[in-house]
Protein backbone atom coordinates (compact mmCIF):
# COMPACT_ATOMS: atom_id res chain seq x y z
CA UNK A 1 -63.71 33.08 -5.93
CA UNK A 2 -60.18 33.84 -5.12
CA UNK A 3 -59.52 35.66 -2.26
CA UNK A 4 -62.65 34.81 -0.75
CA UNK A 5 -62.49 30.78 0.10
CA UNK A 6 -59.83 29.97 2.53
CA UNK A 7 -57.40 27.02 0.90
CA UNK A 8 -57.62 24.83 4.06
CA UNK A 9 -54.35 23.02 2.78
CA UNK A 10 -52.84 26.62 3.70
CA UNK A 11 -54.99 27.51 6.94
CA UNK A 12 -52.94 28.36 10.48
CA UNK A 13 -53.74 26.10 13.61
CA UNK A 14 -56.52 27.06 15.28
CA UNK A 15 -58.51 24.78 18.22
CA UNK A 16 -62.14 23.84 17.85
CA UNK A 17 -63.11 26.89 20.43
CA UNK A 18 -61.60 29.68 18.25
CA UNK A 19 -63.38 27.62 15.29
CA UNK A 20 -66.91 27.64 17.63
CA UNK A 21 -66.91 30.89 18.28
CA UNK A 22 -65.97 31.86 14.73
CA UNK A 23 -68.58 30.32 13.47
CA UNK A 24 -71.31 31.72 15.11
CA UNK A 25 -69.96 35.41 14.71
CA UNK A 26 -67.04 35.48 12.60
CA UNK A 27 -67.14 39.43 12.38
CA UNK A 28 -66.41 39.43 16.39
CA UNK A 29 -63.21 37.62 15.84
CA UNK A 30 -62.03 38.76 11.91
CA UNK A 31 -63.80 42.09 11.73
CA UNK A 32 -62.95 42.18 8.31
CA UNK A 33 -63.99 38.63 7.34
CA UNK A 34 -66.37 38.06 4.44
CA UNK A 35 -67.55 34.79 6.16
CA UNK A 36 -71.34 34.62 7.04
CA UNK A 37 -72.26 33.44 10.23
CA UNK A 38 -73.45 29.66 10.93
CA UNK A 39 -75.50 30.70 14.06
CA UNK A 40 -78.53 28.76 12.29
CA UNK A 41 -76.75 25.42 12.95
CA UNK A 42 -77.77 23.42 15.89
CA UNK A 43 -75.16 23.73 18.48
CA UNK A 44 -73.97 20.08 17.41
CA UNK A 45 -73.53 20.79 14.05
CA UNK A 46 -71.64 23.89 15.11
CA UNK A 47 -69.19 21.92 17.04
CA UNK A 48 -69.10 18.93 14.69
CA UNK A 49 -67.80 21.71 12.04
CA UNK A 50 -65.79 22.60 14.35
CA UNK A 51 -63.99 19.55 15.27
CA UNK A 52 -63.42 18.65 11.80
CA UNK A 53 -62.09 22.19 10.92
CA UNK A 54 -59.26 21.86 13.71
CA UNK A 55 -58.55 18.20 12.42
CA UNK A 56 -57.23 19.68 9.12
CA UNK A 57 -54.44 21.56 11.89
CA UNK A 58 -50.86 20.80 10.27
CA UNK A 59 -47.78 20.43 12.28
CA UNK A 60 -45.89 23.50 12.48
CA UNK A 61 -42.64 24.43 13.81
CA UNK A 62 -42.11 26.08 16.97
CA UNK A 63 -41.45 29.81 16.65
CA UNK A 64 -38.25 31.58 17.68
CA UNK A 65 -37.73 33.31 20.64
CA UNK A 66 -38.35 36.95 20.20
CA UNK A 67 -36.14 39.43 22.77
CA UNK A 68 -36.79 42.59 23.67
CA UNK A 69 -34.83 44.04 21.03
CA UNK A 70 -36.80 42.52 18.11
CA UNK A 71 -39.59 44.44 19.47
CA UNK A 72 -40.38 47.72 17.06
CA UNK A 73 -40.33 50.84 18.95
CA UNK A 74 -43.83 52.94 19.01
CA UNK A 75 -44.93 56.36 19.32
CA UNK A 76 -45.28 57.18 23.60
CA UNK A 77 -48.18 58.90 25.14
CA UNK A 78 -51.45 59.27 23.72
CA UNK A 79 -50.34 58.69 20.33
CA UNK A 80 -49.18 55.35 20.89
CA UNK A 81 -52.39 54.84 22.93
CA UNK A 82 -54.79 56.06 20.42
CA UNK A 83 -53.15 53.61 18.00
CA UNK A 84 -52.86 50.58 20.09
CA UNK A 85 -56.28 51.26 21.23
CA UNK A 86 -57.45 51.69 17.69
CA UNK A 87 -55.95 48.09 16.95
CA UNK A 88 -56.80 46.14 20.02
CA UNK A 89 -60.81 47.70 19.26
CA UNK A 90 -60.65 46.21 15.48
CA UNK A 91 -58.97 42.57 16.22
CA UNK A 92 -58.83 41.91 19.97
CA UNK A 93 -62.43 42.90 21.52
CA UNK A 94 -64.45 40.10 20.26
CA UNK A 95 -62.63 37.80 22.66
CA UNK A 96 -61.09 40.34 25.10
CA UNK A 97 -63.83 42.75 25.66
CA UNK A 98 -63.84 46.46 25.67
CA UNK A 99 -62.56 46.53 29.24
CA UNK A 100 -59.82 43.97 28.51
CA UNK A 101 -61.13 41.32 31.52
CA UNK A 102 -61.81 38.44 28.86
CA UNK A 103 -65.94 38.81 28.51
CA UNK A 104 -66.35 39.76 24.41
CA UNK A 105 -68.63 38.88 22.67
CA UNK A 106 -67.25 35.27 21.82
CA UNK A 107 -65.20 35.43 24.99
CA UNK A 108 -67.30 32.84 27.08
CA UNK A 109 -67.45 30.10 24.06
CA UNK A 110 -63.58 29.80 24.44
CA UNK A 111 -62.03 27.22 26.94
CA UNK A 112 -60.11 28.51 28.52
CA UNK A 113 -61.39 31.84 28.42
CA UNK A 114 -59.70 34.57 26.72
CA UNK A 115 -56.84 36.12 28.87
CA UNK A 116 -57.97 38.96 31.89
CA UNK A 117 -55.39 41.77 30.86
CA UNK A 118 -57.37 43.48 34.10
CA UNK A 119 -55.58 41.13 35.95
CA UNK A 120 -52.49 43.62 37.40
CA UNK A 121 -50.56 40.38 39.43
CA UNK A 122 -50.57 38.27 36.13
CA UNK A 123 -49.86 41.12 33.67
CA UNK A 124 -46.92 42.59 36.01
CA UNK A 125 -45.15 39.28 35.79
CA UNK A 126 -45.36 39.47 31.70
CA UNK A 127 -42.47 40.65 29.41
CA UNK A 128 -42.72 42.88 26.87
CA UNK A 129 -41.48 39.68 24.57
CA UNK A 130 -43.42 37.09 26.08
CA UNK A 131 -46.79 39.75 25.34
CA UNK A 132 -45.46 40.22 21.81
CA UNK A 133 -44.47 36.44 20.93
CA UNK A 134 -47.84 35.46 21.97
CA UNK A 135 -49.48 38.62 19.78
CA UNK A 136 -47.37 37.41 17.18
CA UNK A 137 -47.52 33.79 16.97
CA UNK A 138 -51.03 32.68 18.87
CA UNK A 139 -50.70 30.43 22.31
CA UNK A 140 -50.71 26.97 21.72
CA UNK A 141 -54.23 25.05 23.17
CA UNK A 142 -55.96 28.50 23.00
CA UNK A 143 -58.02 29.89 21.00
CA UNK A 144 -55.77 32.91 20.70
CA UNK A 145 -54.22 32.82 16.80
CA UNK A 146 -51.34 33.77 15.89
CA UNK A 147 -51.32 37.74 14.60
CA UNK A 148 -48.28 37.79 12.31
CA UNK A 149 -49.60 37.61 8.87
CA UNK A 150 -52.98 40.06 10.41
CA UNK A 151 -50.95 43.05 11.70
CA UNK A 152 -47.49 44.44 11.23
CA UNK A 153 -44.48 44.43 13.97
CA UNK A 154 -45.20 47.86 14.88
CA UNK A 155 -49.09 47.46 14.90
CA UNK A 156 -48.43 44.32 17.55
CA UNK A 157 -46.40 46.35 19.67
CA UNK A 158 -48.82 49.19 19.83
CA UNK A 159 -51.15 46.81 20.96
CA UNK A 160 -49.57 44.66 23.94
CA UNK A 161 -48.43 49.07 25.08
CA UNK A 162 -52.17 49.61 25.03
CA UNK A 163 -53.09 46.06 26.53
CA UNK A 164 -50.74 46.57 29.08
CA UNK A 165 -52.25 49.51 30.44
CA UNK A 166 -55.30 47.28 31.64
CA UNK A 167 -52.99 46.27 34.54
CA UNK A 168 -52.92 49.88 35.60
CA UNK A 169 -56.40 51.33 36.37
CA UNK A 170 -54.98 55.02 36.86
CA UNK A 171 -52.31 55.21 34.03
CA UNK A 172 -55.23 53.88 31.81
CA UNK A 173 -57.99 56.26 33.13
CA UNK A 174 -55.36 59.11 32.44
CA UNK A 175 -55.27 58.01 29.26
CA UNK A 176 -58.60 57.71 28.42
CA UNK A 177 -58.91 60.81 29.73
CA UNK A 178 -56.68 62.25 27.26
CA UNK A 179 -58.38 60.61 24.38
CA UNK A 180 -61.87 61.91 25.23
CA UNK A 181 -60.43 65.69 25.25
CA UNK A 182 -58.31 64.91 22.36
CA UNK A 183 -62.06 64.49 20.29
């Protein structure tokens, strides 16, 4: 059926964690994906899939450097929030969790684990283009994939704005705050 079966000619790199924990609960990491889940496998069948999956990887080029300036603008406040937080709660929670420290639901099958956005020394030491190339492109020998053909410019940006608000426990509980009486 087209549409439905991946051509694996075609398919982005991915590692054999993002391919583990994709097969045992591909909703958590493609909400939208038609795939069923191959949680009945034995754990070694699982990562022999795997493996062989990640083998297909193609070479691909390295991407450009994004700047600052190639970065879409989004809506401030709670608007932006709302939609970043929208976005990061369809794509990004199966790894990342709820709370943004790493522990989704697939989170602990990935080595290394999924990236603690709760983590204010690391995340204040990020640019706004180093948060978007990685949204945009994946992070090579992660599981983290590459976003590009997923979600729009703006749609990334909205999300590293909401991810980076992790780092800041206050700003965020403001926020959330807002978002509860805006309901």
């Amino acid at each position: 059926m087209p549409g439905f079966v991946p051509d694996l000619r075609k398919r982005p790199n991915r590692t054999p964690d993002w391919y583990l924990a994709y097969l045992i609960n591909p909703r958590a990491v493609l909400p939208f994906s038609p795939m069923t889940s191959y949680g009945y496998l034995s754990r070694d069948e699982i990562e022999a899939l795997a493996a062989f999956l990640s083998r297909l990887k193609k070479d691909s080029p390295a991407p450009e450097p994004i700047s600052t300036k190639d970065i879409p603008e989004t809506p401030p406040g709670i608007e932006g929030y709302q939609a970043g937080r929208s976005i990061f709660f369809m794509y990004c929670v199966g790894c990342h969790g709820e709370s943004g420290s790493g522990g989704g639901p697939v989170g602990h099958l990935l080595s290394p684990e999924p990236r603690d956005f709760t983590d204010a020394i690391w995340m204040n030491k990020q640019t706004e283009a180093y948060l978007f190339s990685v949204t945009t492109d994946g992070k090579p020998d992660t599981a983290m994939p590459p976003f590009k053909d997923i979600l729009t410019a703006k749609e990334r940006a909205l999300v590293i704005r909401y991810v980076q608000f992790f780092a800041d426990p206050v700003a965020r509980e403001r926020m959330e705050l807002r978002f509860v009486l805006k309901q």
